[in-house]
Short mmCIF file of C-alpha atoms in Angstrom, two decimals:
data_model
loop_
_atom_site.label_atom_id
_atom_site.label_comp_id
_atom_site.label_asym_id
_atom_site.label_seq_id
_atom_site.Cartn_x
_atom_site.Cartn_y
_atom_site.Cartn_z
CA MET H 1 112.46 125.81 93.84
CA ASN H 2 112.08 124.28 97.26
CA ILE H 3 112.56 120.58 96.55
CA ASP H 4 110.02 119.55 99.19
CA GLU H 5 107.35 121.25 97.11
CA ILE H 6 107.93 118.96 94.17
CA PHE H 7 106.22 116.07 95.99
CA ASP H 8 103.11 118.08 96.79
CA PHE H 9 101.88 118.33 93.22
CA THR H 10 101.24 114.69 92.48
CA SER H 11 97.87 113.15 93.37
CA PHE H 12 97.30 109.85 95.15
CA THR H 13 94.43 107.68 96.22
CA ILE H 14 96.04 106.15 99.25
CA ASP H 15 95.30 102.53 100.07
CA ARG H 16 95.59 101.63 103.73
CA GLU H 17 96.98 98.27 102.72
CA PRO H 18 100.60 98.74 101.57
CA HIS H 19 101.46 97.26 98.16
CA ILE H 20 105.14 96.98 99.13
CA VAL H 21 106.21 95.26 102.33
CA LEU H 22 109.80 95.07 103.54
CA ASP H 23 111.58 92.72 105.83
CA PRO H 24 113.58 95.47 107.59
CA GLN H 25 115.93 92.86 109.06
CA VAL H 26 117.36 92.30 105.57
CA CYS H 27 118.10 96.03 105.25
CA VAL H 28 120.09 96.05 108.51
CA ASN H 29 122.64 93.74 106.94
CA CYS H 30 122.64 95.44 103.52
CA ASP H 31 125.98 96.94 102.48
CA ASN H 32 124.47 99.23 99.88
CA ARG H 33 120.93 100.48 100.69
CA GLY H 34 120.77 102.09 97.25
CA CYS H 35 117.00 102.34 97.67
CA THR H 36 117.40 105.26 100.09
CA ASN H 37 118.98 107.55 97.52
CA SER H 38 117.54 106.02 94.32
CA CYS H 39 113.82 106.15 95.17
CA PRO H 40 112.43 109.23 93.31
CA ALA H 41 109.70 109.61 95.93
CA ARG H 42 112.02 109.27 98.96
CA CYS H 43 109.93 106.49 100.45
CA TYR H 44 112.94 104.82 102.10
CA THR H 45 114.70 106.25 105.16
CA TRP H 46 117.59 104.63 106.96
CA SER H 47 118.22 105.66 110.55
CA GLU H 48 121.83 105.12 111.48
CA GLU H 49 121.15 105.54 115.23
CA GLU H 50 118.32 103.05 115.34
CA LYS H 51 119.82 100.85 112.59
CA LYS H 52 116.40 100.77 111.06
CA MET H 53 114.93 101.08 107.58
CA THR H 54 111.55 102.76 107.26
CA PHE H 55 109.39 102.49 104.16
CA VAL H 56 106.32 104.68 103.68
CA HIS H 57 104.05 103.67 100.80
CA ASP H 58 101.86 106.80 100.72
CA GLY H 59 103.85 108.82 98.19
CA CYS H 60 105.05 105.84 96.11
CA LEU H 61 105.11 106.67 92.39
CA GLU H 62 105.02 102.95 91.47
CA CYS H 63 108.05 103.54 89.29
CA GLY H 64 109.83 100.23 90.06
CA THR H 65 113.20 101.68 91.07
CA CYS H 66 113.41 99.93 94.47
CA TYR H 67 112.35 96.64 92.93
CA VAL H 68 115.32 96.86 90.54
CA VAL H 69 118.01 98.32 92.82
CA CYS H 70 117.39 96.13 95.90
CA HIS H 71 119.94 93.35 95.53
CA ARG H 72 119.03 91.66 98.80
CA ASN H 73 115.47 90.88 97.81
CA ALA H 74 114.24 92.55 100.98
CA PHE H 75 110.60 92.53 99.86
CA THR H 76 108.11 90.16 101.36
CA ARG H 77 105.65 91.77 98.96
CA TRP H 78 106.19 93.87 95.86
CA ARG H 79 103.14 94.32 93.75
CA TYR H 80 101.13 97.21 92.38
CA PRO H 81 98.36 98.76 94.49
CA ARG H 82 94.87 97.35 94.29
CA GLY H 83 92.84 98.62 91.35
CA GLY H 84 92.03 102.31 91.61
CA PHE H 85 94.54 103.02 94.37
CA GLY H 86 97.98 104.61 94.29
CA VAL H 87 99.46 107.38 92.18
CA ALA H 88 97.08 109.20 89.82
CA TYR H 89 98.81 111.21 87.09
CA ARG H 90 96.76 113.86 85.38
CA MET H 91 99.05 115.50 82.81
CA THR H 92 102.35 113.66 82.66
CA MET U 1 83.15 89.14 89.34
CA SER U 2 81.11 86.30 90.69
CA SER U 3 82.61 83.42 88.77
CA ALA U 4 84.43 83.04 85.49
CA TYR U 5 84.13 85.43 82.58
CA SER U 6 85.38 84.02 79.34
CA PHE U 7 86.92 85.89 76.43
CA ASP U 8 88.82 85.06 73.24
CA ALA U 9 91.82 86.98 74.57
CA ILE U 10 92.80 88.90 77.68
CA VAL U 11 95.15 91.86 77.45
CA VAL U 12 96.89 92.87 80.68
CA GLY U 13 97.59 96.62 80.70
CA ALA U 14 95.86 99.35 78.67
CA GLY U 15 99.00 101.20 77.61
CA PRO U 16 100.01 101.69 73.97
CA ALA U 17 100.98 98.01 73.52
CA GLY U 18 97.86 96.61 75.19
CA SER U 19 95.37 98.95 73.54
CA SER U 20 96.96 98.43 70.10
CA ALA U 21 96.65 94.66 70.60
CA ALA U 22 93.05 94.93 71.84
CA LEU U 23 92.09 97.24 68.97
CA THR U 24 93.57 94.87 66.38
CA MET U 25 91.83 91.82 67.82
CA ALA U 26 88.48 93.54 68.43
CA ARG U 27 88.47 94.78 64.84
CA ALA U 28 88.81 91.16 63.74
CA GLY U 29 85.74 90.24 65.77
CA LEU U 30 87.43 88.63 68.78
CA LYS U 31 85.93 89.04 72.24
CA VAL U 32 88.69 90.88 74.07
CA ALA U 33 89.12 91.93 77.72
CA LEU U 34 91.46 94.89 78.24
CA VAL U 35 92.44 94.93 81.92
CA GLU U 36 93.82 98.11 83.49
CA ARG U 37 94.77 98.79 87.11
CA GLY U 38 94.29 102.57 86.96
CA THR U 39 90.93 104.27 87.34
CA PHE U 40 91.42 105.04 83.64
CA PRO U 41 94.08 104.00 81.10
CA GLY U 42 97.15 106.24 81.25
CA GLU U 43 96.67 107.20 84.88
CA LYS U 44 99.76 105.20 85.86
CA ASN U 45 101.90 105.88 82.82
CA MET U 46 104.62 108.43 82.23
CA PHE U 47 107.35 109.01 79.68
CA GLY U 48 109.63 111.79 78.53
CA GLY U 49 107.33 113.25 76.08
CA VAL U 50 107.65 112.57 72.33
CA LEU U 51 105.43 110.19 70.41
CA HIS U 52 107.02 109.10 67.14
CA ARG U 53 105.15 107.83 64.13
CA LEU U 54 103.17 104.62 64.49
CA PRO U 55 103.14 103.01 61.02
CA SER U 56 101.36 99.86 62.16
CA LEU U 57 98.55 101.76 63.88
CA GLU U 58 98.20 104.04 60.89
CA GLU U 59 97.46 100.89 58.92
CA VAL U 60 94.65 99.84 61.29
CA PHE U 61 93.60 103.42 61.74
CA PRO U 62 94.18 105.69 58.71
CA ASP U 63 92.94 108.90 60.33
CA PHE U 64 94.92 108.24 63.51
CA TRP U 65 96.74 111.59 63.52
CA GLU U 66 93.57 113.61 62.99
CA ARG U 67 91.82 111.97 65.91
CA ALA U 68 94.47 111.39 68.57
CA PRO U 69 94.81 113.96 71.37
CA LEU U 70 98.23 115.37 70.52
CA GLU U 71 100.14 118.43 71.61
CA ARG U 72 102.77 120.17 69.45
CA HIS U 73 104.52 118.55 66.49
CA ILE U 74 108.31 118.59 66.77
CA VAL U 75 109.97 120.85 64.18
CA LYS U 76 113.10 121.61 66.12
CA LYS U 77 115.40 119.08 67.73
CA GLY U 78 118.38 120.01 69.83
CA VAL U 79 121.24 118.53 71.81
CA THR U 80 122.88 120.47 74.63
CA PHE U 81 126.20 119.59 76.22
CA MET U 82 126.29 120.89 79.74
CA THR U 83 129.06 121.33 82.30
CA GLY U 84 127.52 123.12 85.23
CA ASP U 85 127.84 126.71 84.12
CA SER U 86 128.41 126.35 80.39
CA THR U 87 126.33 124.78 77.67
CA PHE U 88 126.92 124.12 74.01
CA SER U 89 123.84 123.41 71.91
CA THR U 90 123.11 122.37 68.37
CA THR U 91 119.65 122.40 66.87
CA ILE U 92 118.13 121.24 63.65
CA GLU U 93 114.94 122.79 62.35
CA ALA U 94 113.79 121.15 59.14
CA GLY U 95 110.99 122.30 56.86
CA ASN U 96 110.10 118.64 56.42
CA PHE U 97 109.36 118.30 60.12
CA ASP U 98 106.76 121.06 59.77
CA ARG U 99 104.64 119.25 57.17
CA PRO U 100 102.45 116.20 57.51
CA PRO U 101 103.14 113.40 58.05
CA TYR U 102 104.80 114.89 61.11
CA ASN U 103 107.74 113.05 62.59
CA GLY U 104 106.67 113.26 66.21
CA TYR U 105 104.40 114.96 68.72
CA THR U 106 104.47 115.75 72.38
CA ILE U 107 101.57 114.10 74.20
CA PHE U 108 100.23 113.49 77.70
CA ARG U 109 99.89 109.85 78.61
CA PRO U 110 96.77 110.21 80.76
CA ARG U 111 95.04 111.70 77.70
CA PHE U 112 96.62 109.72 74.90
CA ASP U 113 96.46 106.27 76.51
CA ARG U 114 92.89 106.85 77.60
CA TRP U 115 91.86 107.85 74.12
CA LEU U 116 93.60 104.87 72.49
CA ALA U 117 91.92 102.46 74.91
CA GLU U 118 88.56 104.07 74.14
CA GLU U 119 89.19 103.45 70.45
CA ALA U 120 89.73 99.77 71.31
CA VAL U 121 86.42 99.85 73.19
CA LYS U 122 84.70 101.42 70.16
CA ALA U 123 86.03 98.51 68.13
CA GLY U 124 84.37 96.13 70.59
CA ALA U 125 86.91 95.44 73.35
CA THR U 126 85.73 95.27 76.97
CA LEU U 127 87.75 97.65 79.14
CA ILE U 128 87.98 96.65 82.80
CA THR U 129 89.55 99.42 84.88
CA ARG U 130 90.58 99.48 88.56
CA ALA U 131 91.68 95.88 88.08
CA THR U 132 95.19 94.85 89.16
CA VAL U 133 96.01 91.44 87.73
CA ASP U 134 97.12 89.08 90.48
CA GLU U 135 97.75 85.50 89.32
CA LEU U 136 97.76 83.62 86.07
CA VAL U 137 95.23 80.86 85.66
CA ILE U 138 97.05 77.78 84.35
CA ARG U 139 95.17 74.88 82.79
CA ASN U 140 96.87 71.81 81.32
CA GLY U 141 100.19 73.61 81.54
CA GLN U 142 98.93 76.57 79.51
CA VAL U 143 98.06 80.10 80.55
CA ALA U 144 94.27 80.22 80.43
CA GLY U 145 93.33 83.45 82.20
CA VAL U 146 94.03 85.80 85.09
CA THR U 147 92.70 86.61 88.53
CA ILE U 148 92.18 90.16 89.78
CA LEU U 149 93.51 91.35 93.11
CA ASP U 150 90.76 91.57 95.75
CA ARG U 151 88.05 90.33 93.42
CA ARG U 152 86.54 86.90 93.37
CA GLY U 153 86.50 84.72 90.30
CA GLU U 154 88.67 84.86 87.27
CA LEU U 155 88.81 85.99 83.67
CA THR U 156 89.48 83.16 81.27
CA ALA U 157 90.68 83.08 77.67
CA PRO U 158 92.83 80.71 75.61
CA VAL U 159 95.50 83.43 75.34
CA VAL U 160 96.80 86.32 77.45
CA VAL U 161 98.75 89.28 76.06
CA ALA U 162 101.14 90.57 78.75
CA ALA U 163 101.39 94.31 78.16
CA ASP U 164 101.75 95.20 81.82
CA GLY U 165 104.83 97.37 81.56
CA VAL U 166 108.48 97.27 82.38
CA LEU U 167 108.29 95.04 85.47
CA SER U 168 105.75 92.66 83.86
CA PHE U 169 104.79 90.38 86.70
CA THR U 170 102.59 88.57 84.20
CA ALA U 171 105.59 87.59 82.07
CA LYS U 172 107.50 86.70 85.24
CA LYS U 173 104.74 84.42 86.50
CA ALA U 174 104.68 82.70 83.12
CA GLY U 175 108.44 82.15 83.42
CA LEU U 176 109.19 84.26 80.35
CA ARG U 177 111.26 87.08 81.82
CA GLN U 178 114.26 86.93 84.13
CA PRO U 179 113.19 86.64 87.79
CA THR U 180 115.27 89.67 88.81
CA PHE U 181 116.51 92.65 86.84
CA ASP U 182 120.05 93.86 86.29
CA PRO U 183 120.21 97.55 87.38
CA GLY U 184 122.74 97.96 84.55
CA GLN U 185 119.92 97.33 82.06
CA MET U 186 117.49 99.74 83.65
CA ALA U 187 117.09 103.49 83.95
CA VAL U 188 114.69 105.68 85.88
CA GLY U 189 113.20 108.84 84.45
CA VAL U 190 112.00 111.68 86.66
CA LYS U 191 110.01 114.53 85.24
CA ALA U 192 108.52 117.84 86.25
CA LEU U 193 105.63 119.27 84.30
CA ILE U 194 105.88 123.07 84.24
CA ASP U 195 102.87 125.17 83.43
CA MET U 196 103.64 128.08 81.10
CA PRO U 197 101.55 130.36 78.87
CA ARG U 198 101.54 129.33 75.25
CA GLU U 199 102.83 132.68 73.96
CA MET U 200 105.74 132.56 76.38
CA ILE U 201 106.73 129.13 75.03
CA ASP U 202 106.42 130.33 71.42
CA ASP U 203 108.57 133.41 72.07
CA ARG U 204 111.15 131.68 74.20
CA PHE U 205 111.79 128.75 71.88
CA GLY U 206 111.14 130.47 68.54
CA LEU U 207 107.99 128.58 67.63
CA VAL U 208 104.83 129.53 65.71
CA ARG U 209 101.44 127.83 65.25
CA ASP U 210 101.60 124.36 66.82
CA GLN U 211 105.32 123.89 66.37
CA GLY U 212 107.24 122.13 69.11
CA PHE U 213 110.79 121.83 70.34
CA ALA U 214 112.52 118.73 71.73
CA ASN U 215 115.88 119.04 73.42
CA GLU U 216 118.15 116.38 74.92
CA PHE U 217 120.94 117.16 77.37
CA VAL U 218 124.29 115.44 77.83
CA GLY U 219 125.87 116.16 81.20
CA GLY U 220 124.01 117.99 83.93
CA THR U 221 123.28 114.75 85.80
CA GLY U 222 125.80 115.34 88.58
CA GLY U 223 128.16 112.73 87.20
CA VAL U 224 125.53 109.98 87.23
CA ARG U 225 125.23 108.22 83.88
CA GLY U 226 122.15 109.55 82.17
CA GLY U 227 120.80 112.57 80.38
CA GLY U 228 118.17 115.25 80.39
CA PHE U 229 115.26 116.32 78.25
CA LEU U 230 113.00 119.30 77.71
CA TYR U 231 109.91 119.12 75.51
CA THR U 232 107.30 121.75 74.73
CA ASN U 233 103.60 121.00 75.07
CA TYR U 234 100.90 123.53 74.11
CA ASP U 235 101.05 125.40 77.38
CA SER U 236 103.51 123.50 79.50
CA LEU U 237 107.05 122.16 79.44
CA SER U 238 108.12 118.62 80.26
CA ILE U 239 111.56 118.65 81.81
CA GLY U 240 113.39 115.75 83.35
CA LEU U 241 116.38 113.50 83.77
CA VAL U 242 116.99 109.83 83.08
CA PHE U 243 119.52 107.91 85.19
CA HIS U 244 121.03 104.47 84.68
CA LEU U 245 120.09 102.61 87.83
CA GLY U 246 123.44 100.87 88.23
CA SER U 247 125.11 104.27 88.36
CA LEU U 248 122.43 106.04 90.43
CA ARG U 249 122.38 103.33 93.09
CA THR U 250 126.06 103.72 93.97
CA SER U 251 126.18 107.51 93.50
CA GLY U 252 124.53 108.33 96.83
CA LYS U 253 122.68 111.11 95.00
CA THR U 254 118.92 111.42 94.79
CA PRO U 255 116.98 111.90 91.54
CA TYR U 256 114.97 114.85 92.85
CA ASP U 257 118.01 116.76 94.12
CA LEU U 258 119.71 116.21 90.78
CA LEU U 259 116.55 117.33 88.96
CA ASN U 260 116.41 120.42 91.14
CA ALA U 261 120.08 121.22 90.45
CA PHE U 262 119.47 120.68 86.73
CA MET U 263 116.55 123.10 86.73
CA GLU U 264 118.64 125.64 88.61
CA GLN U 265 121.51 125.43 86.13
CA PRO U 266 121.54 128.99 84.68
CA GLN U 267 120.84 128.06 81.05
CA VAL U 268 118.03 125.68 82.00
CA ASP U 269 116.61 128.13 84.51
CA LYS U 270 116.19 130.64 81.68
CA MET U 271 114.10 128.12 79.74
CA ILE U 272 111.69 127.35 82.57
CA ARG U 273 111.62 130.67 84.40
CA GLY U 274 108.13 132.04 84.90
CA GLY U 275 106.63 128.57 84.81
CA ARG U 276 104.75 126.90 87.62
CA LEU U 277 105.33 123.34 88.77
CA GLN U 278 102.30 121.20 88.08
CA GLU U 279 103.18 117.54 88.48
CA TYR U 280 106.15 115.35 89.33
CA SER U 281 106.41 111.80 88.02
CA ALA U 282 108.87 108.92 87.75
CA HIS U 283 109.15 105.57 86.02
CA VAL U 284 111.65 102.84 85.28
CA ILE U 285 112.72 102.37 81.64
CA PRO U 286 114.03 99.11 80.12
CA GLU U 287 117.28 100.26 78.51
CA GLY U 288 119.11 96.99 78.07
CA GLY U 289 118.20 96.81 74.38
CA TYR U 290 118.24 93.60 72.38
CA ALA U 291 120.05 91.60 75.09
CA MET U 292 117.24 92.28 77.54
CA ILE U 293 114.29 91.03 75.47
CA PRO U 294 112.56 88.15 77.29
CA GLU U 295 110.95 85.08 75.73
CA LEU U 296 108.22 86.68 73.63
CA VAL U 297 105.94 83.66 73.53
CA GLY U 298 104.87 80.93 75.95
CA ASP U 299 102.01 78.45 76.09
CA GLY U 300 98.91 80.64 76.02
CA ILE U 301 100.81 83.90 76.44
CA ILE U 302 102.47 86.65 74.38
CA VAL U 303 104.58 89.55 75.71
CA ALA U 304 104.46 93.07 74.18
CA GLY U 305 105.69 96.62 74.77
CA ASP U 306 107.79 97.56 77.81
CA ALA U 307 106.98 94.12 79.24
CA ALA U 308 109.11 92.79 76.38
CA ALA U 309 111.76 95.50 77.02
CA LEU U 310 111.05 97.07 73.63
CA CYS U 311 112.83 100.36 74.07
CA ASN U 312 115.52 101.90 71.90
CA ALA U 313 117.76 104.37 73.70
CA THR U 314 120.80 104.99 71.54
CA GLY U 315 121.52 108.38 73.00
CA LEU U 316 120.36 110.07 69.80
CA ASN U 317 116.85 108.71 69.45
CA LEU U 318 114.62 107.57 72.27
CA GLU U 319 111.88 105.22 71.17
CA GLY U 320 109.37 103.26 73.16
CA ILE U 321 105.70 103.94 72.47
CA ASN U 322 106.10 103.36 68.76
CA LEU U 323 107.78 100.01 69.40
CA ALA U 324 105.15 99.10 72.01
CA SER U 325 102.29 99.94 69.72
CA HIS U 326 103.84 98.04 66.81
CA SER U 327 104.40 94.95 68.95
CA GLY U 328 100.81 95.22 70.19
CA VAL U 329 99.43 95.18 66.65
CA LEU U 330 101.64 92.17 65.80
CA ALA U 331 100.57 90.39 68.99
CA GLY U 332 96.96 90.98 67.97
CA LYS U 333 97.63 89.55 64.50
CA ALA U 334 99.31 86.50 66.01
CA VAL U 335 96.34 85.86 68.29
CA ILE U 336 93.97 86.16 65.34
CA ALA U 337 96.08 83.58 63.45
CA ALA U 338 96.12 81.31 66.51
CA HIS U 339 92.32 81.47 66.70
CA GLN U 340 92.08 80.52 63.04
CA ALA U 341 94.42 77.57 63.61
CA GLY U 342 92.92 76.74 67.00
CA ASP U 343 96.40 76.41 68.48
CA PHE U 344 97.40 78.56 71.47
CA SER U 345 100.48 76.59 72.42
CA ARG U 346 103.92 78.15 72.30
CA ARG U 347 104.23 76.73 68.80
CA GLY U 348 100.86 78.08 67.69
CA LEU U 349 101.75 81.59 68.91
CA GLN U 350 105.23 81.48 67.40
CA VAL U 351 103.94 83.53 64.46
CA TYR U 352 104.33 86.54 66.78
CA ARG U 353 108.07 85.87 67.07
CA GLN U 354 108.30 85.69 63.27
CA LEU U 355 106.30 88.89 62.73
CA MET U 356 108.49 90.65 65.30
CA ASP U 357 111.75 89.38 63.78
CA ASP U 358 110.63 90.71 60.39
CA SER U 359 109.63 94.11 61.82
CA TYR U 360 111.66 97.25 62.40
CA VAL U 361 111.20 96.73 66.14
CA ILE U 362 113.53 93.75 66.45
CA LYS U 363 115.68 94.79 63.48
CA ASP U 364 116.46 98.19 65.03
CA LEU U 365 117.08 96.77 68.47
CA LYS U 366 119.43 94.21 66.92
CA LEU U 367 121.21 96.89 64.91
CA TYR U 368 121.78 99.06 67.99
CA ARG U 369 122.44 96.14 70.34
CA LYS U 370 125.86 97.56 71.29
CA ALA U 371 124.49 101.01 72.20
CA PRO U 372 123.53 100.16 75.84
CA HIS U 373 127.09 99.03 76.49
CA MET U 374 128.60 102.10 74.84
CA LEU U 375 126.41 104.36 76.94
CA HIS U 376 127.85 102.80 80.09
CA ASN U 377 130.85 105.03 79.85
CA ASP U 378 131.22 107.74 82.45
CA ARG U 379 133.30 109.90 80.10
CA ILE U 380 130.21 110.64 78.01
CA TYR U 381 128.52 112.28 81.00
CA ASN U 382 131.50 114.13 82.47
CA GLU U 383 134.51 114.62 80.24
CA TYR U 384 132.82 115.00 76.84
CA PRO U 385 130.52 117.87 77.79
CA GLU U 386 133.61 119.56 79.24
CA LEU U 387 135.54 118.89 76.07
CA VAL U 388 132.84 120.37 73.85
CA CYS U 389 132.04 123.34 76.06
CA GLY U 390 135.70 124.05 76.82
CA MET U 391 136.63 124.08 73.16
CA MET U 392 133.72 126.22 72.04
CA GLU U 393 134.40 128.67 74.86
CA TYR U 394 138.01 128.94 73.70
CA ILE U 395 137.03 129.47 70.08
CA TYR U 396 134.65 132.27 70.88
CA ARG U 397 136.68 133.97 73.58
CA ILE U 398 138.62 136.96 72.29
CA ASP U 399 141.31 138.07 74.69
CA GLY U 400 144.14 139.36 72.52
CA ALA U 401 145.96 136.02 72.44
CA PRO U 402 146.54 134.61 68.95
CA LYS U 403 144.28 131.72 67.96
CA GLU U 404 145.46 128.16 67.67
CA ASN U 405 144.85 125.91 64.73
CA LEU U 406 141.47 124.24 65.38
CA SER U 407 142.51 120.63 65.00
CA LYS U 408 145.49 121.25 67.28
CA LEU U 409 143.19 122.91 69.76
CA PHE U 410 140.80 119.97 69.65
CA LEU U 411 143.58 117.48 70.29
CA LYS U 412 144.98 119.61 73.09
CA THR U 413 141.61 119.93 74.82
CA ALA U 414 140.87 116.25 74.22
CA ARG U 415 144.21 115.27 75.74
CA GLU U 416 143.46 117.33 78.84
CA LYS U 417 139.82 116.40 79.31
CA VAL U 418 139.52 112.88 77.99
CA GLY U 419 142.89 111.41 77.02
CA LEU U 420 143.61 110.57 73.39
CA LYS U 421 143.52 106.81 73.88
CA ASN U 422 140.10 107.07 75.49
CA LEU U 423 138.91 109.38 72.74
CA ALA U 424 139.95 106.89 70.07
CA ALA U 425 138.41 103.96 71.94
CA ASP U 426 135.14 105.81 72.61
CA ALA U 427 134.87 107.03 69.04
CA PHE U 428 135.38 103.46 67.82
CA SER U 429 132.81 102.08 70.26
CA ALA U 430 130.26 104.75 69.30
CA TRP U 431 130.90 104.11 65.60
CA ARG U 432 130.29 100.38 66.08
CA ALA U 433 127.25 100.89 68.27
CA LEU U 434 125.45 103.42 66.10
#
C-alpha cells in the first residue's frame, strides 16, 4: 500500500480556527522533537534548513499524542476543536 | 444557549463511561445533560476492537446484548510472535465462547457509542452534541457546571461527571489529574479498517455464522515497545499497532510507516490481502494502570472511564470499555446517593470511591499494578519473538541433522537470543505482574 493513501480515507470537518497552536520558538530549542515522528497524522514537520517547526491542524486525528510527548510545553493552546469540527470517524 | 440551563447532573463526554452514567441517573429520575463534542456520540472515539462483557450495564439493561449494535462474537483468540519473516501463533477456540453469554464482540464505536447514548436519551437524559466543554463553573469552591466553547451562557448542576476521555481537561481543570502526562504511562494506537467480503473472512479465518477471531501480535513493531492486533468484523478487518509513547518518541520511527511495514509482513499480508482500506484512525491509551489513576472525586465532580485512566493492558487481556462503563454506572449511583443526601462535596461523593474500590475495576487494576512496568522491557518486543520463532523453526526443520533434546535446545536458544539471567529475571517479573 502507498502510505500516503492511508490519510485520504479519514473524513474531517475542517475548522478554520486551529484547536492547537504552537510557539515555534520553543521547538527551535527542543533537543527531541518527538512530535515529528510520533504524530500518527504527520501534522508536525521540522525543517532543518529553516530551523522551523510547522504544524498543520487540518488532518489532526485528535489522538493526544503530541500533547503527551511534547516535553517542552510548546503549546500556547491545546484543546479539542469546536463542537462539530475536526475528525469524523464513520466505522472505526 | 442564552443564559443558564440547570440540571441535576452534567456528564461531559458521551462515550461508554458518560452514557452509562447518564443512563443510570436518568433511570432514577434525575435531570441529566449529556454533553458531546462530536456531531454524534462515537464520532471521535476509536479503540482496537473488542467489547468485553459489561456486567453492570446488564444489570441496568437486561436485554443489552440483544439490542446493542454488535459485530461478530469472539470464539477464537490467538497470539502471534513475529520476527520480520517468521511468525509463531497459538490459538484457542472454545465451545464456551460460541454460546451465550458471549465473552466479547467486535464493535464499531461510531455505531455502538451512538446507540448507547440514545438509550440514555430514551431513559430521559438530554443529549447536547457539537458541544466542546470549555471551562468549569466554580461556585463556593465547588464545581457547579460547565461552559461550552463558542456558545454563550453555561450549563449548571450541583455535580459534573468528567467522562471526557484520556486527556480529561475537565479533571485537569478541577485539579484532580496530574497537569502533564508521563509518556511512559501512555500508548498510542493506530488502526486501519480494511473492507473485505464476509465469505472471504469466514474462509480465511475458519469461521462460520457470526463467529469472530481476535489476534494479538508480539513483535512486528520495528523494535518499538508495543504490539499489534487484528480483529474480524462482519465484513471488515480491524488491524493496528499500539506503541508505548516513551519508546515511540525516541525511536525516530513513525506509527504509519510501522503500520505499513506490519501490514506488508508476509504472514499479515496474507490475512488482509484482497481487502480495501476504508478508514485510518489513532488515539492515545492510558496504560499506566493503577499508579496512573487520578483523584476520582472532588467537590462537585466525579471522574470516570479513560478520564480516570481505567484501562487494563496486561499484555494478555486488553480492557477499557468494560471498565469505563462499569465506572460510569457507579458514578451514576454515587450521584443518586448524593442527591438523596443533598451533599455534593468531596465527602458527599466519596461513595463513588468506595463503590469503585469494591468493584472488579479497581481490584483488577490493583492486582495487575506491576504489569505496566513489566511491559517496559524491550526484550519482550525483540528477543522473545526471535526466541520463540527460532526455536519452533528449529523443531520443525528437517535437514538430516540429529535432533537435540528440547529443553537443551530451549536453553541454548535462550542463551543466544535473550541471555539466561535476563530470561530468569523476566520470567520472575512476569510471574509477579500477572
